[in-house]
């Protein structure tokens, strides 16, 4: 195969991981920069991945009793200002509408950075009695957070996400819901995105503005930095009190509801790229690959009368089996060009078929993850392809778990900690006293933040920073 112009356009990961990421996003036609500063265009190939993510998650939300609704994009300023901690957290990033047509507005409208405020206001109207609870609503929407430094999928001024908002009768039910959704996110990330995650509570300084407790899932990217891939918040009664979400309880007393919110965004696509990609480009887990199998006919002899019709039959057979398959029969491009192009786009399996394969009643399957080439009989092909897709899905997950394990170190020495945080560190697990001051000092000195805390931590010994008694182990990493 000849060297390919497209592939040489990609910066090697080892040379510059950030440059590699930008090249892959652009060259694989996932997203493009737009005339609006900080905003990206999600191109059809990237959007198809988002649709697969949406479809899968939406089914999980519905299976766990949630329904979808839609709330307005705008939030009146006076409403946004109601919950003090929430305002403080989001104020620096809010975009404002001050004029409608030619008229200046009497009250500024915020473009939602998140929807607790508008949804809380509506819940206060809808919830009157304990019989109205729980309310389990999800919204698929866009939000805007004014960002100074942006990167496609990872941090953009406008992005797509889902936000679940629920209201409950008791504190216990709200906590159960918060953890249930965290569990759904973890299961989804690991089984669909093949992206292993660490789940656990955030430290107080890293929690969502206005929440009682925030839990997150954290994934480790190929450059050793952690990516917060989803969050689930127990909002306690903070928002219920701010917005008057009250109901008559079973004892006829007036009570405040307990609320939660939880979300994942198009950032997950960035996570997939940086978890699995290599120097040839994207590597997509089959379950979120818009194209799972790309067929490339080898144009020899009278291939259009022989190879092409057989390829079309195979395509139909695979499609009938529910496999997302494309046949790339374009004559304007050579097979070598196509091989590199579809590798760059991360298609899990390439299926080659030429005149010699017809004679042998076989095709050649090439795996994107290992680049192994597997001659495979045409007989029973759909079943074998499905099996191979499952194998690739599993292999990608296992490879990512190995990478994470190799980049996780437990230490109680601050000297070691500092050394590890230089270069490509991964996670460092260390005992922590629980003080925000130690956390802030560690961040200032090493750039590492506490990503989250293990659920079942049995700390032994002294805080890595101040040598005071440790209350928990903490997972530190440099983060996106
Ligand atoms: Zn300490």
Coordinates of C-alpha atoms and ligand atoms in Angstrom, one line a residue:
X1 CA 0.0 0.0 0.0
X2 CA 1.4 3.4 -0.9
X3 CA 1.9 6.1 1.6
X4 CA -1.2 8.2 1.9
X5 CA -1.4 11.9 1.9
X6 CA -4.3 11.9 4.3
X7 CA -2.5 9.9 6.9
X8 CA 0.7 12.0 6.8
X9 CA -1.5 15.0 7.6
X10 CA -2.0 13.6 11.1
X11 CA 0.5 14.6 13.7
X12 CA 1.7 11.5 15.6
X13 CA 0.3 11.2 19.2
X14 CA 3.8 10.9 20.7
X15 CA 4.8 14.2 19.1
X16 CA 1.9 16.3 20.1
X17 CA -1.3 14.7 21.5
X18 CA -3.3 17.9 21.2
X19 CA -2.2 18.4 17.6
X20 CA -3.1 14.8 16.9
X21 CA -6.6 15.3 18.4
X22 CA -7.3 18.4 16.3
X23 CA -6.0 16.7 13.1
X24 CA -8.2 13.6 13.6
X25 CA -11.3 15.6 14.4
X26 CA -10.8 17.7 11.2
X27 CA -9.6 15.0 8.9
X28 CA -12.2 12.4 9.9
X29 CA -14.8 15.0 9.3
X30 CA -16.2 14.8 12.8
X31 CA -16.4 18.6 13.4
X32 CA -15.3 21.9 11.9
X33 CA -14.6 25.3 13.2
X34 CA -17.4 27.8 12.6
X35 CA -17.5 31.6 12.0
X36 CA -18.8 31.9 15.6
X37 CA -15.9 32.0 18.0
X38 CA -15.8 29.0 20.3
X39 CA -18.6 27.2 18.5
X40 CA -18.1 24.0 16.4
X41 CA -20.1 22.5 13.6
X42 CA -20.7 18.8 14.2
X43 CA -20.4 17.3 10.8
X44 CA -22.6 14.3 9.6
X45 CA -20.0 11.7 10.6
X46 CA -19.6 13.1 14.1
X47 CA -23.4 13.7 14.5
X48 CA -24.1 10.1 13.5
X49 CA -22.0 9.0 16.6
X50 CA -24.0 11.4 18.7
X51 CA -27.3 9.9 17.4
X52 CA -26.1 6.4 18.3
X53 CA -25.1 7.7 21.8
X54 CA -28.5 9.4 22.1
X55 CA -30.5 6.4 21.0
X56 CA -28.8 4.0 23.4
X57 CA -28.9 6.4 26.4
X58 CA -32.5 7.4 25.7
X59 CA -33.6 3.8 25.9
X60 CA -31.8 3.4 29.2
X61 CA -33.5 6.5 30.6
X62 CA -36.9 5.3 29.5
X63 CA -36.3 1.8 30.9
X64 CA -35.6 3.4 34.3
X65 CA -38.9 5.3 34.3
X66 CA -37.9 8.7 32.8
X67 CA -39.8 10.7 30.1
X68 CA -38.6 13.4 27.8
X69 CA -39.8 17.0 27.7
X70 CA -38.5 20.4 26.4
X71 CA -38.0 23.6 28.3
X72 CA -37.2 27.1 27.0
X73 CA -33.7 28.2 25.9
X74 CA -34.0 31.6 27.8
X75 CA -34.0 32.2 31.6
X76 CA -35.1 35.5 32.9
X77 CA -32.4 37.2 34.9
X78 CA -34.4 37.5 38.1
X79 CA -35.0 33.7 38.1
X80 CA -31.4 32.8 37.4
X81 CA -30.4 34.9 40.5
X82 CA -32.6 32.9 42.8
X83 CA -30.2 30.2 44.0
X84 CA -27.1 32.1 45.3
X85 CA -24.5 29.4 45.0
X86 CA -25.8 28.4 41.5
X87 CA -25.6 32.1 40.3
X88 CA -22.0 32.5 41.6
X89 CA -20.9 29.3 39.9
X90 CA -22.4 30.1 36.5
X91 CA -22.5 33.9 36.3
X92 CA -19.0 34.3 34.7
X93 CA -20.1 32.0 31.8
X94 CA -23.6 33.2 31.0
X95 CA -24.5 34.8 27.6
X96 CA -27.2 37.4 27.7
X97 CA -29.9 38.5 25.4
X98 CA -30.6 42.2 25.9
X99 CA -32.6 43.1 22.8
X100 CA -35.5 41.6 20.9
X101 CA -35.8 42.9 17.3
X102 CA -35.3 46.6 17.7
X103 CA -36.5 46.8 21.3
X104 CA -34.4 46.7 24.3
X105 CA -35.7 44.1 26.8
X106 CA -36.9 45.3 30.2
X107 CA -35.3 42.2 31.8
X108 CA -32.2 40.5 30.4
X109 CA -32.6 36.9 29.3
X110 CA -29.8 34.4 30.0
X111 CA -29.2 31.7 27.5
X112 CA -29.4 28.5 29.6
X113 CA -26.0 27.3 30.9
X114 CA -28.1 24.4 32.4
X115 CA -31.8 24.2 33.2
X116 CA -32.2 23.7 37.0
X117 CA -33.7 27.2 37.3
X118 CA -36.4 27.0 34.6
X119 CA -37.3 23.4 35.4
X120 CA -37.4 24.1 39.1
X121 CA -39.8 26.9 38.5
X122 CA -42.1 24.6 36.5
X123 CA -41.9 21.8 39.1
X124 CA -43.0 24.3 41.7
X125 CA -46.3 24.7 39.7
X126 CA -46.7 21.0 38.9
X127 CA -46.0 19.4 42.2
X128 CA -48.7 19.9 44.9
X129 CA -49.0 16.6 46.7
X130 CA -46.8 13.6 47.6
X131 CA -49.0 11.8 45.0
X132 CA -47.4 13.9 42.3
X133 CA -43.9 12.4 43.1
X134 CA -41.5 11.3 41.8
X135 CA -41.2 13.5 38.7
X136 CA -38.6 12.0 36.4
X137 CA -38.0 14.2 33.3
X138 CA -35.1 14.3 30.9
X139 CA -34.4 16.9 28.2
X140 CA -32.1 16.6 25.1
X141 CA -31.0 20.1 24.4
X142 CA -28.2 22.6 23.7
X143 CA -26.6 24.9 26.4
X144 CA -24.3 27.8 26.2
X145 CA -21.3 28.5 28.5
X146 CA -19.0 31.3 27.4
X147 CA -15.6 29.7 27.2
X148 CA -12.3 31.5 26.7
X149 CA -10.3 28.4 25.5
X150 CA -12.2 25.9 23.4
X151 CA -11.6 22.6 21.7
X152 CA -14.0 20.6 19.5
X153 CA -16.2 18.3 21.6
X154 CA -14.2 18.8 24.8
X155 CA -15.1 22.4 25.6
X156 CA -17.1 24.6 23.3
X157 CA -19.3 27.6 24.0
X158 CA -22.4 25.9 22.8
X159 CA -22.8 22.1 23.2
X160 CA -25.4 19.4 23.0
X161 CA -26.3 17.3 26.0
X162 CA -29.1 15.7 28.0
X163 CA -30.0 16.9 31.4
X164 CA -32.2 14.8 33.7
X165 CA -34.1 16.6 36.4
X166 CA -36.0 14.7 39.0
X167 CA -38.0 15.5 42.2
X168 CA -38.6 13.1 45.0
X169 CA -40.5 12.8 48.3
X170 CA -37.6 11.8 50.4
X171 CA -33.9 12.4 50.7
X172 CA -33.2 8.7 50.4
X173 CA -35.1 8.4 47.1
X174 CA -33.2 11.4 45.7
X175 CA -29.8 9.8 46.7
X176 CA -30.9 6.5 45.2
X177 CA -31.8 8.3 41.9
X178 CA -28.5 10.2 41.8
X179 CA -26.6 6.9 42.2
X180 CA -28.8 5.0 39.8
X181 CA -28.1 7.5 37.0
X182 CA -24.4 7.4 37.8
X183 CA -24.6 3.7 37.4
X184 CA -26.3 4.0 34.1
X185 CA -23.6 6.3 32.8
X186 CA -20.9 4.0 34.0
X187 CA -22.5 1.0 32.3
X188 CA -23.1 2.9 29.1
X189 CA -19.5 4.3 29.0
X190 CA -18.0 0.9 29.5
X191 CA -20.2 -1.3 27.4
X192 CA -21.1 1.0 24.5
X193 CA -18.1 3.4 24.3
X194 CA -15.6 0.7 25.6
X195 CA -14.3 3.5 27.8
X196 CA -13.5 2.4 31.4
X197 CA -14.5 4.9 34.0
X198 CA -13.9 5.5 37.7
X199 CA -17.1 6.5 39.6
X200 CA -17.3 8.2 42.9
X201 CA -18.2 11.4 44.7
X202 CA -16.5 14.7 43.9
X203 CA -14.7 16.7 46.6
X204 CA -16.7 19.7 48.0
X205 CA -14.7 22.2 46.0
X206 CA -15.4 20.3 42.7
X207 CA -19.1 19.8 43.1
X208 CA -21.8 21.4 41.0
X209 CA -22.8 24.9 41.9
X210 CA -25.8 24.5 44.2
X211 CA -25.6 20.7 44.7
X212 CA -25.4 18.9 48.1
X213 CA -23.3 16.2 46.5
X214 CA -21.9 15.6 43.0
X215 CA -20.8 12.2 41.7
X216 CA -18.8 11.8 38.4
X217 CA -17.5 9.2 36.1
X218 CA -13.9 9.9 35.0
X219 CA -12.1 8.4 32.0
X220 CA -8.4 8.3 31.3
X221 CA -7.3 9.7 27.9
X222 CA -4.3 8.5 25.8
X223 CA -2.2 11.4 27.0
X224 CA -2.6 10.4 30.7
X225 CA -5.1 13.2 31.4
X226 CA -8.5 12.5 33.0
X227 CA -11.8 13.5 31.3
X228 CA -14.9 14.1 33.4
X229 CA -17.4 12.1 31.3
X230 CA -20.6 12.5 33.2
X231 CA -22.0 13.9 36.4
X232 CA -24.9 13.2 38.7
X233 CA -26.0 15.7 41.3
X234 CA -28.0 15.3 44.5
X235 CA -29.4 18.8 44.9
X236 CA -30.9 18.1 48.3
X237 CA -33.6 20.7 49.1
X238 CA -31.5 23.6 47.9
X239 CA -33.3 24.3 44.6
X240 CA -36.7 23.2 46.1
X241 CA -36.3 26.0 48.7
X242 CA -35.1 28.5 46.2
X243 CA -37.9 27.9 43.8
X244 CA -40.7 26.8 46.2
X245 CA -41.0 23.2 45.1
X246 CA -43.4 22.2 47.9
X247 CA -45.9 19.5 48.4
X248 CA -48.4 18.3 51.0
X249 CA -46.8 15.2 52.6
X250 CA -48.4 12.0 53.8
X251 CA -48.9 13.7 57.2
X252 CA -50.5 16.7 55.5
X253 CA -47.5 18.9 56.4
X254 CA -46.1 21.1 53.7
X255 CA -42.6 19.7 52.7
X256 CA -39.9 20.7 50.3
X257 CA -39.1 18.2 47.5
X258 CA -35.7 16.6 47.1
X259 CA -34.3 17.1 43.6
X260 CA -31.5 15.7 41.4
X261 CA -30.0 16.5 38.1
X262 CA -27.6 14.6 35.8
X263 CA -26.0 15.0 32.4
X264 CA -23.7 13.8 29.7
X265 CA -22.7 15.8 26.6
X266 CA -21.1 15.6 23.2
X267 CA -17.9 15.7 25.2
X268 CA -18.3 11.9 25.2
X269 CA -17.3 11.9 21.5
X270 CA -14.0 13.6 22.4
X271 CA -13.6 10.9 25.1
X272 CA -14.0 8.1 22.5
X273 CA -11.5 9.7 20.1
X274 CA -8.9 10.1 22.9
X275 CA -9.4 6.7 24.5
X276 CA -9.1 4.6 21.4
X277 CA -7.5 6.6 18.6
X278 CA -4.0 5.9 17.2
X279 CA -1.5 7.4 14.7
X280 CA -3.6 6.2 11.8
X281 CA -6.7 8.2 13.1
X282 CA -9.9 7.2 14.8
X283 CA -10.7 3.8 16.2
X284 CA -14.4 3.5 16.9
X285 CA -16.0 0.9 19.1
X286 CA -18.4 -1.0 17.0
X287 CA -21.4 -0.1 19.1
X288 CA -21.0 3.6 18.3
X289 CA -19.5 3.3 14.8
X290 CA -21.8 4.9 12.2
X291 CA -20.3 2.4 9.7
X292 CA -19.3 -0.9 11.2
X293 CA -18.1 -2.6 8.1
X294 CA -16.8 -0.9 4.9
X295 CA -16.6 -3.0 1.8
X296 CA -13.8 -2.3 -0.6
X297 CA -14.0 -4.2 -3.9
X298 CA -10.6 -4.8 -5.6
X299 CA -11.0 -3.6 -9.2
X300 CA -9.3 -6.2 -11.3
X301 CA -10.4 -7.7 -14.7
X302 CA -14.1 -7.5 -15.3
X303 CA -14.8 -6.8 -11.6
X304 CA -17.9 -4.8 -12.4
X305 CA -19.6 -7.9 -13.8
X306 CA -18.2 -10.3 -11.2
X307 CA -17.0 -8.8 -8.0
X308 CA -19.4 -5.9 -7.8
X309 CA -22.7 -7.9 -8.0
X310 CA -21.4 -10.4 -5.4
X311 CA -20.3 -7.5 -3.1
X312 CA -23.8 -6.0 -3.4
X313 CA -25.4 -9.3 -2.4
X314 CA -23.0 -9.5 0.6
X315 CA -23.9 -5.9 1.6
X316 CA -27.6 -6.8 1.6
X317 CA -27.0 -9.9 3.6
X318 CA -25.0 -7.9 6.3
X319 CA -27.6 -5.2 6.4
X320 CA -30.4 -7.7 6.9
X321 CA -28.4 -9.0 9.9
X322 CA -28.6 -5.4 11.4
X323 CA -25.0 -4.6 10.6
X324 CA -24.2 -1.0 9.6
X325 CA -22.4 -1.6 6.3
X326 CA -21.2 0.6 3.4
X327 CA -19.9 -0.5 0.0
X328 CA -17.3 1.9 -1.3
X329 CA -17.3 1.2 -5.1
X330 CA -16.1 4.6 -6.2
X331 CA -13.9 4.3 -9.2
X332 CA -12.2 7.7 -8.6
X333 CA -10.2 6.3 -5.7
X334 CA -7.7 3.4 -5.5
X335 CA -8.2 0.6 -2.9
X336 CA -5.0 1.9 -1.1
X337 CA -6.5 5.3 -0.8
X338 CA -9.8 3.8 0.5
X339 CA -8.0 1.6 3.0
X340 CA -6.2 4.6 4.6
X341 CA -9.3 6.8 4.4
X342 CA -11.6 4.3 6.3
X343 CA -8.8 3.6 8.8
X344 CA -8.6 7.3 9.5
X345 CA -12.3 7.3 10.0
X346 CA -12.1 4.4 12.5
X347 CA -14.4 1.9 10.8
X348 CA -14.0 -1.3 12.9
X349 CA -13.9 -3.8 10.0
X350 CA -12.8 -3.4 6.4
X351 CA -14.1 -6.1 4.0
X352 CA -12.0 -6.7 0.9
X353 CA -13.3 -8.7 -2.0
X354 CA -11.6 -9.3 -5.3
X355 CA -11.6 -11.8 -8.2
X356 CA -9.3 -14.3 -6.3
X357 CA -11.6 -14.2 -3.3
X358 CA -14.5 -15.0 -5.5
X359 CA -12.7 -18.2 -6.7
X360 CA -12.1 -19.2 -3.1
X361 CA -15.6 -18.3 -1.9
X362 CA -14.1 -16.0 0.7
X363 CA -13.5 -12.4 1.7
X364 CA -10.7 -10.7 3.7
X365 CA -11.7 -9.0 6.9
X366 CA -9.3 -6.4 8.2
X367 CA -9.6 -5.3 11.9
X368 CA -9.1 -1.6 12.5
X369 CA -7.9 -2.1 16.1
X370 CA -5.1 -4.7 15.5
X371 CA -4.8 -4.3 11.7
X372 CA -5.0 -8.1 11.4
X373 CA -6.2 -9.5 8.1
X374 CA -8.5 -12.5 8.3
X375 CA -9.6 -14.6 5.2
X376 CA -13.1 -15.6 6.0
X377 CA -15.5 -17.9 4.1
X378 CA -18.6 -16.3 2.5
X379 CA -20.7 -19.0 3.9
X380 CA -22.0 -17.8 7.3
X381 CA -20.4 -14.4 6.9
X382 CA -22.9 -12.2 8.7
X383 CA -22.7 -14.3 11.8
X384 CA -18.9 -14.2 11.7
X385 CA -18.9 -10.4 11.2
X386 CA -21.2 -9.9 14.1
X387 CA -19.0 -12.1 16.3
X388 CA -15.9 -10.1 15.2
X389 CA -17.6 -6.8 16.0
X390 CA -18.3 -8.1 19.5
X391 CA -14.7 -9.2 19.8
X392 CA -13.4 -5.8 18.8
X393 CA -15.7 -4.1 21.2
X394 CA -14.4 -6.2 24.0
X395 CA -10.8 -5.9 23.0
X396 CA -11.0 -2.1 22.9
X397 CA -12.4 -2.1 26.4
X398 CA -9.7 -4.4 27.7
X399 CA -7.0 -2.5 26.1
X400 CA -8.3 0.7 27.7
X401 CA -8.5 -1.0 31.1
X402 CA -4.9 -2.1 30.7
X403 CA -3.7 1.4 29.8
X404 CA -5.5 2.8 32.8
X405 CA -4.0 0.2 35.1
X406 CA -0.5 0.9 33.7
X407 CA -1.1 4.6 34.4
X408 CA -2.4 4.4 37.9
X409 CA 0.0 4.6 40.9
X410 CA -0.8 4.6 44.6
X411 CA 1.6 6.6 46.7
X412 CA 1.9 8.3 50.1
X413 CA 5.0 10.3 49.2
X414 CA 4.5 13.8 48.0
X415 CA 7.9 13.8 46.3
X416 CA 6.8 10.7 44.2
X417 CA 3.5 12.4 43.6
X418 CA 5.1 15.5 42.1
X419 CA 7.5 13.4 39.9
X420 CA 4.6 11.3 38.6
X421 CA 2.6 14.5 37.6
X422 CA 5.3 15.6 35.3
X423 CA 5.1 14.0 31.8
X424 CA 2.1 11.6 31.1
X425 CA 1.0 10.8 34.6
X426 CA -2.4 9.1 34.7
X427 CA -4.0 8.7 38.1
X428 CA -2.2 9.0 41.3
X429 CA -4.2 7.6 44.3
X430 CA -3.1 9.1 47.5
X431 CA -4.4 9.6 51.1
X432 CA -6.1 13.0 51.8
X433 CA -7.2 14.8 54.9
X434 CA -10.3 16.2 53.3
X435 CA -9.2 19.8 53.5
X436 CA -9.8 22.2 50.6
X437 CA -6.6 23.9 51.4
X438 CA -4.4 20.8 50.8
X439 CA -6.4 20.2 47.6
X440 CA -5.8 23.8 46.4
X441 CA -2.1 23.6 47.2
X442 CA -1.6 20.4 45.4
X443 CA -3.4 21.9 42.4
X444 CA -1.2 25.0 42.4
X445 CA 2.0 23.0 42.7
X446 CA 1.3 20.1 40.3
X447 CA -1.8 21.0 38.3
X448 CA -3.4 17.8 39.5
X449 CA -7.0 17.9 40.8
X450 CA -9.0 15.4 42.7
X451 CA -11.1 13.7 40.0
X452 CA -13.3 11.9 42.5
X453 CA -13.1 9.7 45.6
X454 CA -13.5 6.0 45.8
X455 CA -16.8 4.8 47.2
X456 CA -15.2 2.2 49.5
X457 CA -12.1 4.0 50.7
X458 CA -10.2 2.7 53.7
X459 CA -7.6 5.3 54.2
X460 CA -4.5 4.4 56.1
X461 CA -2.0 6.9 57.4
X462 CA -1.4 10.6 56.7
X463 CA -2.5 13.2 54.1
X464 CA -0.1 13.3 51.3
X465 CA 0.2 17.1 51.6
X466 CA -0.1 18.1 55.3
X467 CA 0.6 14.8 57.0
X468 CA -2.6 15.2 59.0
X469 CA -4.8 12.1 59.5
X470 CA -6.2 10.9 56.1
X471 CA -10.0 10.6 55.9
X472 CA -10.1 9.1 52.4
X473 CA -8.0 8.1 49.5
X474 CA -8.4 10.5 46.5
X475 CA -7.9 10.0 42.8
X476 CA -5.7 12.8 41.5
X477 CA -5.0 13.6 37.8
X478 CA -4.4 16.4 35.5
X479 CA -7.7 16.9 33.7
X480 CA -9.3 18.3 30.6
Ligands
LIG1 ZN1 -4.0 17.6 54.2

